[in-house]
Coordinates of N, CA and C and ligand atoms in Angstrom, one line a residue:
X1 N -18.8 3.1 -0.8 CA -17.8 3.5 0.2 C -16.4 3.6 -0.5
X2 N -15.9 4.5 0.2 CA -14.4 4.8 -0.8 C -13.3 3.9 -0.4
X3 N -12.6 3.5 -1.3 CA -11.7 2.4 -1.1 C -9.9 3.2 -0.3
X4 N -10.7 4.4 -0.4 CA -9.0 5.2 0.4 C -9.5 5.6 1.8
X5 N -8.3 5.4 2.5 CA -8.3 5.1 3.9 C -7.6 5.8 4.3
X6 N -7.2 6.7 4.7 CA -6.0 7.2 5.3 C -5.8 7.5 7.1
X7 N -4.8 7.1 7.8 CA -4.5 7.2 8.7 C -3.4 8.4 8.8
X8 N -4.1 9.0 10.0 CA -2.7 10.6 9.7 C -1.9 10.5 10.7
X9 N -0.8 10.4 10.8 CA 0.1 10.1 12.0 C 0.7 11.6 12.2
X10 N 0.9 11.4 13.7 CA 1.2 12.9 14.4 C 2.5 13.2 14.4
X11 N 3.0 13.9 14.0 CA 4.6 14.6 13.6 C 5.2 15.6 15.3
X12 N 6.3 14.6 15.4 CA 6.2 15.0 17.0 C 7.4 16.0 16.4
X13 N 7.1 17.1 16.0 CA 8.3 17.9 15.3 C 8.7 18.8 16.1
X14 N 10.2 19.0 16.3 CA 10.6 20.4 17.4 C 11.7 21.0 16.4
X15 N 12.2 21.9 17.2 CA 12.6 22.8 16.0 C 14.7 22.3 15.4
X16 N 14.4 20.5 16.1 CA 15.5 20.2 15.6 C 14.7 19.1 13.8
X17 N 13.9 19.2 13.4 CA 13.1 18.5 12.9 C 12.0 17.6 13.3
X18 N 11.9 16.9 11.9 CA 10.5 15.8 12.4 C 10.8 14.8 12.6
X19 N 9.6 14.1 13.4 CA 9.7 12.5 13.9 C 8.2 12.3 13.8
X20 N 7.9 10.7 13.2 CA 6.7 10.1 13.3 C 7.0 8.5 14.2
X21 N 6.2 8.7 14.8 CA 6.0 6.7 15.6 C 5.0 6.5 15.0
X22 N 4.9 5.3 14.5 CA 4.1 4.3 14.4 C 3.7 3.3 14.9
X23 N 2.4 3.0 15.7 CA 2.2 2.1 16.7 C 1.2 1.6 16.5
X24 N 1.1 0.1 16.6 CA 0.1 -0.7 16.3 C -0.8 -1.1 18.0
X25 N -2.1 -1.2 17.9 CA -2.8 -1.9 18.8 C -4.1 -1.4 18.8
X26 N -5.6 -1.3 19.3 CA -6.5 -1.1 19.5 C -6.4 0.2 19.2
X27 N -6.0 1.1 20.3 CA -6.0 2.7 20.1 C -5.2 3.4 19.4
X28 N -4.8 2.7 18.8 CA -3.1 3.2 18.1 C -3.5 3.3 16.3
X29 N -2.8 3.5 15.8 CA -2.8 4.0 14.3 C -3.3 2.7 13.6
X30 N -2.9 1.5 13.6 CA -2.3 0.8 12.9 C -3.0 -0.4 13.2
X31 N -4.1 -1.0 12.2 CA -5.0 -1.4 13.0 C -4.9 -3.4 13.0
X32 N -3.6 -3.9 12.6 CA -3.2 -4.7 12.7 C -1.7 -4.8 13.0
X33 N -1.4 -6.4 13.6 CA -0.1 -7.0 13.9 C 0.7 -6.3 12.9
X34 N 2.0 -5.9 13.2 CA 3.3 -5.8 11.9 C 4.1 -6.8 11.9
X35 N 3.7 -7.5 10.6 CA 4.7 -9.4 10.8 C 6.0 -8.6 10.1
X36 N 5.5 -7.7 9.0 CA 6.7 -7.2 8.0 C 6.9 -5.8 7.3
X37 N 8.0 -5.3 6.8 CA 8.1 -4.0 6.6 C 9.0 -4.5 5.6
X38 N 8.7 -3.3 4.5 CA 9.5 -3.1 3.5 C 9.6 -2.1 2.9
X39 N 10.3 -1.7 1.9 CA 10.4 -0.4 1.8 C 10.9 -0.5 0.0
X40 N 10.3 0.4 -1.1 CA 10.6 1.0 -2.3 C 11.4 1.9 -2.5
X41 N 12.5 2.1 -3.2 CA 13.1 3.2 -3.6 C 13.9 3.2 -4.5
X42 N 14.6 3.9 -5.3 CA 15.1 4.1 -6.1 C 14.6 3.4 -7.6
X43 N 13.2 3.8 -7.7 CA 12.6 3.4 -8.6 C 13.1 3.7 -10.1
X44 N 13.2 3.2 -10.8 CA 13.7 3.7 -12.5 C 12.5 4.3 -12.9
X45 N 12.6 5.2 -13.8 CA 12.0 6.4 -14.1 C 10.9 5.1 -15.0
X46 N 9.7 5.9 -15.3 CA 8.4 5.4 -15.9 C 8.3 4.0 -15.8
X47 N 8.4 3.5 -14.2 CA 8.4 1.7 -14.0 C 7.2 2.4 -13.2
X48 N 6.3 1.0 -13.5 CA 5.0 0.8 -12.5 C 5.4 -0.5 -12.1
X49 N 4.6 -0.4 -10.6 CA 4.7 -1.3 -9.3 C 3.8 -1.7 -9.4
X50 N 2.9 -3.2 -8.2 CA 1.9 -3.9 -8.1 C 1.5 -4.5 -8.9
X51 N 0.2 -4.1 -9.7 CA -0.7 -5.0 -10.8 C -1.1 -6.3 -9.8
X52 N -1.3 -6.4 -8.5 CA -1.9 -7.2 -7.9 C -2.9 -7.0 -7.0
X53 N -3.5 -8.2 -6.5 CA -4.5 -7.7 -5.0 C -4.1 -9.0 -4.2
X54 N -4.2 -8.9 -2.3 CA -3.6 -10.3 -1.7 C -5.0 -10.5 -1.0
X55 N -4.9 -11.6 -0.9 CA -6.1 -12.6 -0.6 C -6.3 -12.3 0.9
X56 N -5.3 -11.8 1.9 CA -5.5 -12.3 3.0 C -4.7 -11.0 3.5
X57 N -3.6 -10.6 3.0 CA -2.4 -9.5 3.8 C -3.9 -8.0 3.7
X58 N -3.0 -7.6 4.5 CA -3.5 -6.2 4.9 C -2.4 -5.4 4.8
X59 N -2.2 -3.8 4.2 CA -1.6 -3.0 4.4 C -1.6 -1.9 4.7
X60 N -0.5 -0.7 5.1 CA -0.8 0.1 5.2 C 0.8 1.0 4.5
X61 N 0.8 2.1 3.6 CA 1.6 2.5 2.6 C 1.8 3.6 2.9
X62 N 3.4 4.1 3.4 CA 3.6 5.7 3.7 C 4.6 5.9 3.1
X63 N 4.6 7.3 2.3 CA 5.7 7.8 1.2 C 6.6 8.8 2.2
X64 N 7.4 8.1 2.9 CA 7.8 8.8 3.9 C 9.1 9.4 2.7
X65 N 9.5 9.5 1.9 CA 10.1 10.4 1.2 C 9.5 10.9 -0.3
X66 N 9.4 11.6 -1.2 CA 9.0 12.1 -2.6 C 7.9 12.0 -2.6
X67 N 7.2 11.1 -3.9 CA 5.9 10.8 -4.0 C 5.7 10.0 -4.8
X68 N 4.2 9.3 -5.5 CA 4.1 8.6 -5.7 C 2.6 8.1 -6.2
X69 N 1.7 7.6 -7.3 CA 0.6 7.6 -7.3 C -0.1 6.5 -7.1
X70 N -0.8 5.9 -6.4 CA -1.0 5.0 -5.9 C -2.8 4.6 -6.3
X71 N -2.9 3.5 -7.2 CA -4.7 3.1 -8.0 C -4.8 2.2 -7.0
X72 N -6.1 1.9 -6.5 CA -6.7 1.0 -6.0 C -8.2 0.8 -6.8
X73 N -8.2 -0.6 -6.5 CA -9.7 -1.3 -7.5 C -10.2 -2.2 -6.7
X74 N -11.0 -2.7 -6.6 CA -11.8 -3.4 -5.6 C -12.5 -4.3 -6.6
X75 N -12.4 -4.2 -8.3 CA -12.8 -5.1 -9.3 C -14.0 -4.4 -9.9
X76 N -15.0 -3.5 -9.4 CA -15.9 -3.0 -9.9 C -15.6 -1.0 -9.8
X77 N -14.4 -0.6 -9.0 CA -14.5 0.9 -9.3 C -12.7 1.3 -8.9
X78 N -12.2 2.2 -9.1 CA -10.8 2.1 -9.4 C -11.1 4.1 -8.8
X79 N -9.8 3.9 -7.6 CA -9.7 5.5 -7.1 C -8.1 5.7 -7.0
X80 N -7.8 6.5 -7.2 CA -6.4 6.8 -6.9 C -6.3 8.2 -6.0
X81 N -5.0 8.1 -5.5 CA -4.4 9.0 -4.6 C -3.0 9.3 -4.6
X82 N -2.2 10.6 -4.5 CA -1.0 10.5 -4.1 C -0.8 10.4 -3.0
X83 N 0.5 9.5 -3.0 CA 1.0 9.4 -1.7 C 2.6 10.1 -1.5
X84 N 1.9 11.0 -0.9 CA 3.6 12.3 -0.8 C 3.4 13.0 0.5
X85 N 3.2 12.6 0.9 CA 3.8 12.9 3.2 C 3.7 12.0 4.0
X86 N 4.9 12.0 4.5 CA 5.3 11.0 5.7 C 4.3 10.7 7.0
X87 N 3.4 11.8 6.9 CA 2.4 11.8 7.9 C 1.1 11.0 7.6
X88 N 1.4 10.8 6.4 CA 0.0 10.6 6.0 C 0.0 8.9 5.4
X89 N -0.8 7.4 6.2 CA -1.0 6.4 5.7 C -2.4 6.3 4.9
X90 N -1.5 5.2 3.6 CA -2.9 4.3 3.4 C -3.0 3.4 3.5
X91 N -4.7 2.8 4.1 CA -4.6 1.2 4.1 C -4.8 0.6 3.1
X92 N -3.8 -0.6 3.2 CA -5.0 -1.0 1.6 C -5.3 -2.3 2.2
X93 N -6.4 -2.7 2.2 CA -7.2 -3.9 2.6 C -6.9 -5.1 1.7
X94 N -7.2 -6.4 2.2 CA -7.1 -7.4 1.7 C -8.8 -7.5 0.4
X95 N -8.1 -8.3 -0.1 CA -8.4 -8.6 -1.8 C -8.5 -7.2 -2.5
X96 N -7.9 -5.9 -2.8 CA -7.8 -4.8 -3.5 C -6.9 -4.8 -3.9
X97 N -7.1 -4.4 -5.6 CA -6.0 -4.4 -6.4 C -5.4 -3.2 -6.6
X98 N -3.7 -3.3 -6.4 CA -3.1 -1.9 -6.2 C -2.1 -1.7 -7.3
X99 N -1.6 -0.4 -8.1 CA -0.9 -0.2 -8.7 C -0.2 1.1 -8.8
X100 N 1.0 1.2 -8.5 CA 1.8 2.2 -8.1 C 3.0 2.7 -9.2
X101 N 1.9 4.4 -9.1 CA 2.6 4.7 -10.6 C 3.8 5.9 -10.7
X102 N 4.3 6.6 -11.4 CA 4.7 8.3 -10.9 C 5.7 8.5 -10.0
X103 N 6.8 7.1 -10.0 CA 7.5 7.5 -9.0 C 8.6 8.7 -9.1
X104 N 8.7 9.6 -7.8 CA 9.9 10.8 -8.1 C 10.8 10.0 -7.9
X105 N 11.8 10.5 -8.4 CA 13.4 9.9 -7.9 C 13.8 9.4 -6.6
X106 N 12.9 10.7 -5.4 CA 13.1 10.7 -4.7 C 12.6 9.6 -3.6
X107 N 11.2 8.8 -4.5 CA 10.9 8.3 -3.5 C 10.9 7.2 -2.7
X108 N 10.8 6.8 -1.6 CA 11.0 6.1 -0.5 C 9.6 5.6 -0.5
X109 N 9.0 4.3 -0.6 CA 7.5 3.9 -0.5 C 7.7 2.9 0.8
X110 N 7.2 3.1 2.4 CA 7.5 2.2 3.1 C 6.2 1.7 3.4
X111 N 6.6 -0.1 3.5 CA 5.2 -0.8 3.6 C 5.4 -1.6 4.7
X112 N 4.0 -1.4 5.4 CA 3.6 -2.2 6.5 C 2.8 -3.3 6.7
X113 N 3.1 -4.6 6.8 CA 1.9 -5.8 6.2 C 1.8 -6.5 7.5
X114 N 0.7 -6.9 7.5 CA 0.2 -7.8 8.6 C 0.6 -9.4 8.0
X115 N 1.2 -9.8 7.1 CA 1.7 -11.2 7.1 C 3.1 -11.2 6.5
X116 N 4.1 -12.3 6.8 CA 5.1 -12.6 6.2 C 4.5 -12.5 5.1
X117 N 5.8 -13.0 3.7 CA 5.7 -12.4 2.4 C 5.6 -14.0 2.3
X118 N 4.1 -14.7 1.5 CA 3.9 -15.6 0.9 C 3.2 -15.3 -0.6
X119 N 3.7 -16.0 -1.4 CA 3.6 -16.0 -2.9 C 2.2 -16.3 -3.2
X120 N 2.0 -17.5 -2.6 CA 0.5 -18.1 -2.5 C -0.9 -16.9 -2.0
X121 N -0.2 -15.9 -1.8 CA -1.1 -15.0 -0.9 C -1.4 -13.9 -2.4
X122 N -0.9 -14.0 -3.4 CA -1.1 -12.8 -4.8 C -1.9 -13.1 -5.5
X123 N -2.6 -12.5 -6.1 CA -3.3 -12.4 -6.7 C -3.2 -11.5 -8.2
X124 N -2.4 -12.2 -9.1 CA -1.5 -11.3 -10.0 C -2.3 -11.0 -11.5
X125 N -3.2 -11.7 -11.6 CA -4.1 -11.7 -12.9 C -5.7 -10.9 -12.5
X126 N -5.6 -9.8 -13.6 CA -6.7 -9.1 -13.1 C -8.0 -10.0 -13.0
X127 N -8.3 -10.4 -14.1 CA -9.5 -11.2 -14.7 C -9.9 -12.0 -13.6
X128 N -8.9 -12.9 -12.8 CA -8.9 -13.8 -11.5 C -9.3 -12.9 -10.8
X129 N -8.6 -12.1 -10.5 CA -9.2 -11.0 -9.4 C -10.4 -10.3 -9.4
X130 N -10.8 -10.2 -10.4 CA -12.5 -9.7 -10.7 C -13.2 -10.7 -10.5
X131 N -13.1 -11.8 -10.9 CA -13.7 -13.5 -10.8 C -13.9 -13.2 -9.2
X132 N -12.8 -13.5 -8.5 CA -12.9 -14.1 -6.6 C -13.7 -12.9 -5.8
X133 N -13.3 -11.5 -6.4 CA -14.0 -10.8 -5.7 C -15.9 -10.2 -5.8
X134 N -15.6 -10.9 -7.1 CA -17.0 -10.4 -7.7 C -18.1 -11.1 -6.2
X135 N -18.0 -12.0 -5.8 CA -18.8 -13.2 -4.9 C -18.7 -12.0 -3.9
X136 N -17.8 -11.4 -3.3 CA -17.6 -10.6 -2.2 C -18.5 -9.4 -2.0
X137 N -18.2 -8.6 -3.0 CA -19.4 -7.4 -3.0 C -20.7 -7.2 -3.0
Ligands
TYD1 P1 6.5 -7.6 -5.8 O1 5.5 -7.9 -4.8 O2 6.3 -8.1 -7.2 O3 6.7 -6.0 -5.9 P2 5.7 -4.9 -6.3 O4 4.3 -5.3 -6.0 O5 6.1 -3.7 -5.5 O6 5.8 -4.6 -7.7 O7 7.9 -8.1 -5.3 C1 9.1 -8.0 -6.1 C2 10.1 -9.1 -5.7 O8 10.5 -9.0 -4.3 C3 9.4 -10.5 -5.9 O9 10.5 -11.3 -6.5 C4 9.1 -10.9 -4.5 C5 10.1 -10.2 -3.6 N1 9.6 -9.9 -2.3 C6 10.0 -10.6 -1.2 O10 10.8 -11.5 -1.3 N2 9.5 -10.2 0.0 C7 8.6 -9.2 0.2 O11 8.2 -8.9 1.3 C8 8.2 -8.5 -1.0 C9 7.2 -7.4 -0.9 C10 8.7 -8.9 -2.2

C-alpha cells in the first residue's frame, strides 16, 4: 500500500480569487482533532527538514505557498512527492519517517497535527525507527 495520501480540498474560488476551508470531523477532509498548526517558511536555500517519524501525532502537510519535496519511509520502502498546491493535503501517519527537501524561497509548508508538540513523541534516529517499526508491519 502506498504510504501517500492525499486529501484534495475544494477551492471555493470566484473571480475575486481563491479560498480553501479546512474542516475536520467524520465527513470533512481532515480525519482527526487539530490540537496544533504550524507553519515553515523562509527556508535557507539547500536546508533539509524532519529526519524523523512520531510515535503517536498524525499529520496532515499543505504547501499552501511554493513547493517543496516531501520523502516518506515506513522503515522498509521510502516514496516521495511534491508538495506545491494549496489544494492539495498529505497525510502523514503516525510512526512514518518524513524528510522535507527542495525548498523554493517561496515556500510556506503548513502543518496540521492531531497532538500538542511533545519531544517524547520523536523519533529522531533512523536505526530506532526501523527497530520499533519493524514489529508493526
Ligand atoms: P523540528 O520538529 O525539529 O522541525 P522539522 O521537523 O521541521 O525539522 O522543530 C524545530 C524546533 O521547533 C525544535 O526546537 C522544536 C520546536 N517546535 C516547537 O516548539 N513546537 C512545534 O510545534 C514544532 C513543530 C517545533
Amino acid at each position: 500500500m502506498s504510504l501517500v495520501k492525499w486529501i484534495d480540498f475544494q477551492s471555493l474560488g470566484d473571480e475575486r480569487g481563491s479560498l480553501v476551508a479546512v474542516e475536520v470531523g467524520m465527513d470533512k477532509a481532515v480525519p482527526f482533532d487539530i490540537k496544533r498548526v504550524y507553519y515553515i517558511y523562509h527556508t535557507e536555500k539547500k536546508v533539509s527538514r524532519g529526519y524523523h517519524a512520531h510515535k503517536k501525532l498524525k499529520q496532515v502537510a499543505i504547501c499552501v505557498a511554493g513547493k517543496c519535496r516531501m520523502v516518506l519511509d515506513d522503515g522498509k520502502k521510502r516514496e516521495e512527492v511534491w508538495l506545491d498546491s494549496p489544494t492539495k493535503g498529505l497525510v502523514i501517519e503516525d510512526m512514518t519517517w518524513r524528510e522535507m527537501h527542495d525548498f523554493s524561497d517561496d515556500c510556506v509548508l503548513l502543518v496540521l497535527a492531531s497532538e500538542h508538540y511533545d519531544e517524547s513523541d520523536y523519533i529522531r534516529d533512523y536505526e530506532e525507527f526501523k527497530k520499533l517499526n519493524g514489529n508493526k508491519l
